[in-house]
Amino acid sequence: MITVGQPAPSFTLPDHTGTPVSLGDFAGQWVVLYFYPKDNTPTCTTQACEFRSHWSEVQRSGAVVLGVSPDSPASHQRFRQKYRLPFPLLSDADHAVAERYGAWGPKRLFGLRYDGILRTTFLIDGNGVVRHIVEKVRAKGHAGEVLRSLRNTSTPSRLTASPNATAP
């Protein structure tokens, strides 16, 4: 499991156009790296659209947003176009990057157990160091939570979604 203060694991993944994107491409910038299960599902759409709705604030913060899921670049392209998402979506088809970040693990749905993406967000500083981790993300309100964390960059923390947050 990644902890605050550790260097973020490097990666190179294809984006929604198939172009390789590496964490190192964003040296000197804050990166909001968020892992989500699947394009075009209600909760994942809410989460992505929240970042879109707060896009001007994200840009003012100087951060880059990268969404990561196991979906294909073609699926990501359709998802971006449908919801006018202004940030790259990366394809982690074999979930190797999610595993390195601790964002892949056991889940339950309707009593069934399976392995999948654990909705998690990492804030990585311009030196490639993990400064904040948000686990068990609640999609509604998440972009605002991330922006508040970016404003308070001097206090690294591990966050868990508020139990009072409303799940979509």
Tab-separated table of N, CA and C in Angstrom, residues 17-137:
chain	number	residue	atom	x	y	z
A	17	THR	N	-6.747	8.359	-26.536
A	17	THR	CA	-6.395	8.333	-27.963
A	17	THR	C	-5.392	7.226	-28.269
A	18	GLY	N	-4.947	6.511	-27.225
A	18	GLY	CA	-3.930	5.481	-27.402
A	18	GLY	C	-2.513	6.006	-27.211
A	19	THR	N	-2.375	7.304	-26.961
A	19	THR	CA	-1.060	7.915	-26.750
A	19	THR	C	-0.548	7.579	-25.353
A	20	PRO	N	0.714	7.111	-25.260
A	20	PRO	CA	1.271	6.802	-23.940
A	20	PRO	C	1.413	8.065	-23.079
A	21	VAL	N	0.990	7.959	-21.840
A	21	VAL	CA	1.101	9.039	-20.868
A	21	VAL	C	1.842	8.480	-19.658
A	22	SER	N	2.852	9.220	-19.210
A	22	SER	CA	3.644	8.804	-18.053
A	22	SER	C	3.486	9.803	-16.923
A	23	LEU	N	3.591	9.329	-15.701
A	23	LEU	CA	3.547	10.232	-14.561
A	23	LEU	C	4.658	11.273	-14.692
A	24	GLY	N	5.823	10.868	-15.155
A	24	GLY	CA	6.954	11.779	-15.310
A	24	GLY	C	6.691	12.923	-16.283
A	25	ASP	N	5.689	12.794	-17.145
A	25	ASP	CA	5.343	13.874	-18.078
A	25	ASP	C	4.880	15.127	-17.335
A	26	PHE	N	4.510	14.974	-16.066
A	26	PHE	CA	3.926	16.071	-15.307
A	26	PHE	C	4.835	16.549	-14.176
A	27	ALA	N	6.139	16.304	-14.319
A	27	ALA	CA	7.102	16.762	-13.310
A	27	ALA	C	6.932	18.270	-13.114
A	28	GLY	N	6.926	18.690	-11.864
A	28	GLY	CA	6.756	20.105	-11.544
A	28	GLY	C	5.306	20.516	-11.348
A	29	GLN	N	4.356	19.627	-11.630
A	29	GLN	CA	2.929	19.926	-11.471
A	29	GLN	C	2.304	18.966	-10.468
A	30	TRP	N	1.265	19.441	-9.785
A	30	TRP	CA	0.476	18.541	-8.960
A	30	TRP	C	-0.366	17.664	-9.872
A	31	VAL	N	-0.496	16.395	-9.509
A	31	VAL	CA	-1.307	15.443	-10.269
A	31	VAL	C	-2.384	14.883	-9.353
A	32	VAL	N	-3.623	14.944	-9.829
A	32	VAL	CA	-4.746	14.285	-9.166
A	32	VAL	C	-4.954	12.996	-9.951
A	33	LEU	N	-4.533	11.890	-9.373
A	33	LEU	CA	-4.626	10.585	-10.017
A	33	LEU	C	-5.772	9.842	-9.359
A	34	TYR	N	-6.867	9.666	-10.124
A	34	TYR	CA	-8.004	8.991	-9.506
A	34	TYR	C	-8.330	7.705	-10.253
A	35	PHE	N	-8.543	6.656	-9.464
A	35	PHE	CA	-8.880	5.337	-9.984
A	35	PHE	C	-10.386	5.149	-9.832
A	36	TYR	N	-11.025	4.704	-10.917
A	36	TYR	CA	-12.468	4.488	-10.903
A	36	TYR	C	-12.767	3.185	-11.648
A	37	PRO	N	-13.853	2.511	-11.306
A	37	PRO	CA	-14.117	1.170	-11.858
A	37	PRO	C	-14.467	1.098	-13.339
A	38	LYS	N	-15.368	1.959	-13.833
A	38	LYS	CA	-15.869	1.710	-15.193
A	38	LYS	C	-16.507	2.950	-15.797
A	39	ASP	N	-16.205	3.181	-17.067
A	39	ASP	CA	-16.823	4.271	-17.820
A	39	ASP	C	-18.337	4.072	-17.890
A	40	ASN	N	-19.054	5.187	-17.933
A	40	ASN	CA	-20.499	5.212	-18.184
A	40	ASN	C	-21.353	4.505	-17.135
A	41	THR	N	-20.833	4.340	-15.943
A	41	THR	CA	-21.664	3.835	-14.853
A	41	THR	C	-22.076	5.040	-14.016
A	42	PRO	N	-23.178	4.972	-13.310
A	42	PRO	CA	-23.685	6.167	-12.630
A	42	PRO	C	-22.687	6.847	-11.684
A	43	THR	N	-22.067	6.089	-10.803
A	43	THR	CA	-21.168	6.703	-9.826
A	43	THR	C	-19.902	7.228	-10.493
A	44	CYS	N	-19.361	6.473	-11.438
A	44	CYS	CA	-18.146	6.912	-12.137
A	44	CYS	C	-18.427	8.155	-12.980
A	45	THR	N	-19.608	8.222	-13.567
A	45	THR	CA	-19.989	9.398	-14.346
A	45	THR	C	-20.125	10.609	-13.426
A	46	THR	N	-20.742	10.434	-12.270
A	46	THR	CA	-20.861	11.526	-11.298
A	46	THR	C	-19.483	12.042	-10.919
A	47	GLN	N	-18.575	11.137	-10.617
A	47	GLN	CA	-17.227	11.527	-10.200
A	47	GLN	C	-16.521	12.309	-11.305
A	48	ALA	N	-16.552	11.812	-12.529
A	48	ALA	CA	-15.885	12.479	-13.646
A	48	ALA	C	-16.522	13.840	-13.923
A	49	CYS	N	-17.837	13.899	-13.901
A	49	CYS	CA	-18.534	15.160	-14.194
A	49	CYS	C	-18.305	16.199	-13.101
A	50	GLU	N	-18.074	15.763	-11.869
A	50	GLU	CA	-17.728	16.708	-10.805
A	50	GLU	C	-16.398	17.390	-11.125
A	51	PHE	N	-15.411	16.614	-11.594
A	51	PHE	CA	-14.136	17.239	-11.983
A	51	PHE	C	-14.365	18.199	-13.152
A	52	ARG	N	-15.206	17.818	-14.104
A	52	ARG	CA	-15.524	18.701	-15.226
A	52	ARG	C	-16.191	19.983	-14.733
A	53	SER	N	-17.133	19.852	-13.821
A	53	SER	CA	-17.856	21.015	-13.314
A	53	SER	C	-16.957	21.972	-12.531
A	54	HIS	N	-15.904	21.444	-11.939
A	54	HIS	CA	-14.945	22.260	-11.173
A	54	HIS	C	-13.678	22.546	-11.988
A	55	TRP	N	-13.760	22.384	-13.296
A	55	TRP	CA	-12.558	22.435	-14.122
A	55	TRP	C	-11.815	23.766	-14.021
A	56	SER	N	-12.519	24.878	-13.993
A	56	SER	CA	-11.818	26.167	-13.917
A	56	SER	C	-11.040	26.275	-12.606
A	57	GLU	N	-11.598	25.750	-11.513
A	57	GLU	CA	-10.886	25.751	-10.227
A	57	GLU	C	-9.679	24.817	-10.266
A	58	VAL	N	-9.834	23.667	-10.914
A	58	VAL	CA	-8.713	22.728	-11.052
A	58	VAL	C	-7.587	23.411	-11.815
A	59	GLN	N	-7.929	24.080	-12.909
A	59	GLN	CA	-6.914	24.761	-13.704
A	59	GLN	C	-6.231	25.857	-12.898
A	60	ARG	N	-7.003	26.638	-12.142
A	60	ARG	CA	-6.404	27.698	-11.313
A	60	ARG	C	-5.455	27.114	-10.278
A	61	SER	N	-5.732	25.896	-9.811
A	61	SER	CA	-4.857	25.266	-8.818
A	61	SER	C	-3.534	24.818	-9.446
A	62	GLY	N	-3.502	24.723	-10.776
A	62	GLY	CA	-2.294	24.270	-11.464
A	62	GLY	C	-2.157	22.762	-11.514
A	63	ALA	N	-3.170	22.055	-11.070
A	63	ALA	CA	-3.109	20.593	-11.044
A	63	ALA	C	-3.542	19.991	-12.375
A	64	VAL	N	-3.117	18.761	-12.582
A	64	VAL	CA	-3.521	17.952	-13.720
A	64	VAL	C	-4.366	16.809	-13.170
A	65	VAL	N	-5.481	16.512	-13.816
A	65	VAL	CA	-6.343	15.397	-13.409
A	65	VAL	C	-6.137	14.259	-14.397
A	66	LEU	N	-5.912	13.063	-13.878
A	66	LEU	CA	-5.797	11.850	-14.685
A	66	LEU	C	-6.729	10.796	-14.101
A	67	GLY	N	-7.714	10.355	-14.882
A	67	GLY	CA	-8.603	9.290	-14.463
A	67	GLY	C	-8.074	7.964	-14.992
A	68	VAL	N	-8.110	6.922	-14.168
A	68	VAL	CA	-7.581	5.609	-14.553
A	68	VAL	C	-8.623	4.534	-14.281
A	69	SER	N	-8.896	3.711	-15.287
A	69	SER	CA	-9.752	2.541	-15.112
A	69	SER	C	-9.258	1.445	-16.061
A	70	PRO	N	-9.775	0.230	-15.899
A	70	PRO	CA	-9.375	-0.859	-16.798
A	70	PRO	C	-9.998	-0.775	-18.192
A	71	ASP	N	-10.889	0.191	-18.434
A	71	ASP	CA	-11.539	0.297	-19.741
A	71	ASP	C	-10.538	0.608	-20.848
A	72	SER	N	-10.919	0.282	-22.067
A	72	SER	CA	-10.065	0.483	-23.242
A	72	SER	C	-9.974	1.963	-23.609
A	73	PRO	N	-8.943	2.341	-24.372
A	73	PRO	CA	-8.879	3.716	-24.866
A	73	PRO	C	-10.135	4.107	-25.655
A	74	ALA	N	-10.689	3.201	-26.444
A	74	ALA	CA	-11.899	3.508	-27.222
A	74	ALA	C	-13.078	3.809	-26.295
A	75	SER	N	-13.238	3.043	-25.233
A	75	SER	CA	-14.300	3.298	-24.264
A	75	SER	C	-14.090	4.659	-23.606
A	76	HIS	N	-12.846	4.939	-23.227
A	76	HIS	CA	-12.536	6.237	-22.628
A	76	HIS	C	-12.860	7.383	-23.578
A	77	GLN	N	-12.545	7.208	-24.850
A	77	GLN	CA	-12.806	8.272	-25.829
A	77	GLN	C	-14.309	8.564	-25.908
A	78	ARG	N	-15.114	7.522	-25.963
A	78	ARG	CA	-16.573	7.705	-26.012
A	78	ARG	C	-17.083	8.389	-24.734
A	79	PHE	N	-16.575	7.951	-23.591
A	79	PHE	CA	-16.970	8.506	-22.291
A	79	PHE	C	-16.599	9.993	-22.224
A	80	ARG	N	-15.394	10.331	-22.637
A	80	ARG	CA	-14.950	11.742	-22.632
A	80	ARG	C	-15.841	12.595	-23.534
A	81	GLN	N	-16.115	12.087	-24.721
A	81	GLN	CA	-16.931	12.857	-25.665
A	81	GLN	C	-18.361	13.032	-25.159
A	82	LYS	N	-18.943	11.951	-24.657
A	82	LYS	CA	-20.331	11.992	-24.202
A	82	LYS	C	-20.532	13.028	-23.095
A	83	TYR	N	-19.559	13.110	-22.167
A	83	TYR	CA	-19.696	13.993	-21.014
A	83	TYR	C	-18.781	15.224	-21.079
A	84	ARG	N	-18.150	15.452	-22.234
A	84	ARG	CA	-17.281	16.612	-22.448
A	84	ARG	C	-16.241	16.742	-21.329
A	85	LEU	N	-15.555	15.654	-21.056
A	85	LEU	CA	-14.547	15.650	-19.998
A	85	LEU	C	-13.260	16.280	-20.534
A	86	PRO	N	-12.712	17.264	-19.845
A	86	PRO	CA	-11.550	17.995	-20.348
A	86	PRO	C	-10.196	17.420	-19.936
A	87	PHE	N	-10.174	16.279	-19.300
A	87	PHE	CA	-8.922	15.704	-18.798
A	87	PHE	C	-8.727	14.302	-19.378
A	88	PRO	N	-7.478	13.830	-19.397
A	88	PRO	CA	-7.188	12.505	-19.953
A	88	PRO	C	-7.728	11.370	-19.087
A	89	LEU	N	-8.152	10.320	-19.756
A	89	LEU	CA	-8.518	9.063	-19.109
A	89	LEU	C	-7.524	8.025	-19.582
A	90	LEU	N	-6.953	7.279	-18.640
A	90	LEU	CA	-5.908	6.311	-18.944
A	90	LEU	C	-6.427	4.888	-18.789
A	91	SER	N	-5.967	4.023	-19.679
A	91	SER	CA	-6.395	2.636	-19.707
A	91	SER	C	-5.384	1.739	-18.997
A	92	ASP	N	-5.807	1.137	-17.904
A	92	ASP	CA	-4.994	0.201	-17.119
A	92	ASP	C	-5.631	-1.180	-17.262
A	93	ALA	N	-5.627	-1.689	-18.500
A	93	ALA	CA	-6.369	-2.911	-18.842
A	93	ALA	C	-6.010	-4.108	-17.969
A	94	ASP	N	-4.753	-4.248	-17.612
A	94	ASP	CA	-4.363	-5.398	-16.782
A	94	ASP	C	-4.328	-5.047	-15.291
A	95	HIS	N	-4.778	-3.846	-14.959
A	95	HIS	CA	-4.854	-3.292	-13.601
A	95	HIS	C	-3.532	-3.346	-12.841
A	96	ALA	N	-2.411	-3.397	-13.562
A	96	ALA	CA	-1.097	-3.451	-12.918
A	96	ALA	C	-0.785	-2.162	-12.161
A	97	VAL	N	-1.147	-1.015	-12.733
A	97	VAL	CA	-0.891	0.258	-12.048
A	97	VAL	C	-1.793	0.379	-10.828
A	98	ALA	N	-3.053	0.025	-10.978
A	98	ALA	CA	-3.974	0.048	-9.835
A	98	ALA	C	-3.435	-0.837	-8.709
A	99	GLU	N	-2.897	-1.977	-9.046
A	99	GLU	CA	-2.333	-2.867	-8.023
A	99	GLU	C	-1.155	-2.217	-7.322
A	100	ARG	N	-0.250	-1.577	-8.092
A	100	ARG	CA	0.913	-0.926	-7.479
A	100	ARG	C	0.498	0.197	-6.542
A	101	TYR	N	-0.602	0.860	-6.850
A	101	TYR	CA	-1.087	1.949	-6.006
A	101	TYR	C	-2.007	1.468	-4.881
A	102	GLY	N	-2.302	0.180	-4.847
A	102	GLY	CA	-3.207	-0.329	-3.817
A	102	GLY	C	-4.662	-0.011	-4.104
A	103	ALA	N	-4.971	0.283	-5.365
A	103	ALA	CA	-6.337	0.631	-5.760
A	103	ALA	C	-7.037	-0.534	-6.448
A	104	TRP	N	-6.560	-1.735	-6.213
A	104	TRP	CA	-7.181	-2.950	-6.743
A	104	TRP	C	-7.280	-3.927	-5.588
A	105	GLY	N	-8.461	-4.491	-5.386
A	105	GLY	CA	-8.594	-5.425	-4.280
A	105	GLY	C	-9.986	-6.000	-4.180
A	106	PRO	N	-10.258	-6.669	-3.065
A	106	PRO	CA	-11.534	-7.357	-2.885
A	106	PRO	C	-12.695	-6.373	-2.721
A	107	LYS	N	-13.811	-6.719	-3.361
A	107	LYS	CA	-15.035	-5.926	-3.292
A	107	LYS	C	-16.213	-6.867	-3.113
A	108	ARG	N	-17.361	-6.302	-2.783
A	108	ARG	CA	-18.601	-7.071	-2.662
A	108	ARG	C	-19.705	-6.321	-3.361
A	109	LEU	N	-20.524	-7.055	-4.084
A	109	LEU	CA	-21.700	-6.481	-4.725
A	109	LEU	C	-22.785	-7.545	-4.720
A	110	PHE	N	-23.913	-7.208	-4.139
A	110	PHE	CA	-25.036	-8.142	-4.045
A	110	PHE	C	-24.606	-9.486	-3.457
A	111	GLY	N	-23.727	-9.427	-2.450
A	111	GLY	CA	-23.265	-10.629	-1.774
A	111	GLY	C	-22.161	-11.392	-2.482
A	112	LEU	N	-21.819	-10.959	-3.696
A	112	LEU	CA	-20.733	-11.617	-4.435
A	112	LEU	C	-19.413	-10.937	-4.137
A	113	ARG	N	-18.378	-11.733	-3.982
A	113	ARG	CA	-17.026	-11.198	-3.762
A	113	ARG	C	-16.248	-11.305	-5.062
A	114	TYR	N	-15.507	-10.258	-5.358
A	114	TYR	CA	-14.678	-10.227	-6.562
A	114	TYR	C	-13.591	-9.184	-6.362
A	115	ASP	N	-12.577	-9.190	-7.220
A	115	ASP	CA	-11.531	-8.176	-7.189
A	115	ASP	C	-11.841	-7.118	-8.224
A	116	GLY	N	-11.583	-5.881	-7.866
A	116	GLY	CA	-11.827	-4.775	-8.780
A	116	GLY	C	-11.171	-3.502	-8.293
A	117	ILE	N	-11.437	-2.424	-9.009
A	117	ILE	CA	-10.888	-1.114	-8.654
A	117	ILE	C	-11.512	-0.640	-7.345
A	118	LEU	N	-10.659	-0.197	-6.442
A	118	LEU	CA	-11.092	0.437	-5.197
A	118	LEU	C	-11.010	1.938	-5.455
A	119	ARG	N	-12.138	2.593	-5.479
A	119	ARG	CA	-12.202	4.013	-5.839
A	119	ARG	C	-11.309	4.808	-4.878
A	120	THR	N	-10.165	5.257	-5.397
A	120	THR	CA	-9.129	5.913	-4.598
A	120	THR	C	-8.518	7.047	-5.408
A	121	THR	N	-8.172	8.134	-4.723
A	121	THR	CA	-7.534	9.277	-5.370
A	121	THR	C	-6.228	9.596	-4.664
A	122	PHE	N	-5.202	9.880	-5.468
A	122	PHE	CA	-3.884	10.246	-4.964
A	122	PHE	C	-3.542	11.644	-5.443
A	123	LEU	N	-3.094	12.503	-4.540
A	123	LEU	CA	-2.579	13.813	-4.904
A	123	LEU	C	-1.069	13.721	-4.822
A	124	ILE	N	-0.440	13.968	-5.954
A	124	ILE	CA	1.003	13.795	-6.100
A	124	ILE	C	1.610	15.162	-6.388
A	125	ASP	N	2.624	15.548	-5.615
A	125	ASP	CA	3.209	16.874	-5.803
A	125	ASP	C	4.147	16.901	-7.009
A	126	GLY	N	4.674	18.069	-7.309
A	126	GLY	CA	5.519	18.260	-8.479
A	126	GLY	C	6.833	17.500	-8.441
A	127	ASN	N	7.195	16.986	-7.271
A	127	ASN	CA	8.398	16.160	-7.144
A	127	ASN	C	8.090	14.674	-7.212
A	128	GLY	N	6.834	14.344	-7.462
A	128	GLY	CA	6.449	12.941	-7.581
A	128	GLY	C	6.199	12.247	-6.259
A	129	VAL	N	5.935	13.012	-5.209
A	129	VAL	CA	5.695	12.447	-3.881
A	129	VAL	C	4.198	12.488	-3.578
A	130	VAL	N	3.677	11.385	-3.061
A	130	VAL	CA	2.265	11.310	-2.681
A	130	VAL	C	2.051	12.185	-1.451
A	131	ARG	N	1.142	13.167	-1.569
A	131	ARG	CA	0.877	14.101	-0.472
A	131	ARG	C	-0.482	13.902	0.182
A	132	HIS	N	-1.435	13.364	-0.544
A	132	HIS	CA	-2.764	13.093	0.021
A	132	HIS	C	-3.302	11.823	-0.632
A	133	ILE	N	-4.049	11.064	0.132
A	133	ILE	CA	-4.729	9.876	-0.383
A	133	ILE	C	-6.170	9.934	0.110
A	134	VAL	N	-7.098	9.780	-0.808
A	134	VAL	CA	-8.516	9.721	-0.442
A	134	VAL	C	-8.985	8.308	-0.779
A	135	GLU	N	-9.380	7.568	0.248
A	135	GLU	CA	-9.858	6.206	0.067
A	135	GLU	C	-11.383	6.183	0.195
A	136	LYS	N	-11.978	5.135	-0.339
A	136	LYS	CA	-13.433	4.956	-0.237
A	136	LYS	C	-14.145	6.225	-0.676
A	137	VAL	N	-13.745	6.705	-1.832
A	137	VAL	CA	-14.255	7.969	-2.365
A	137	VAL	C	-15.761	7.926	-2.548
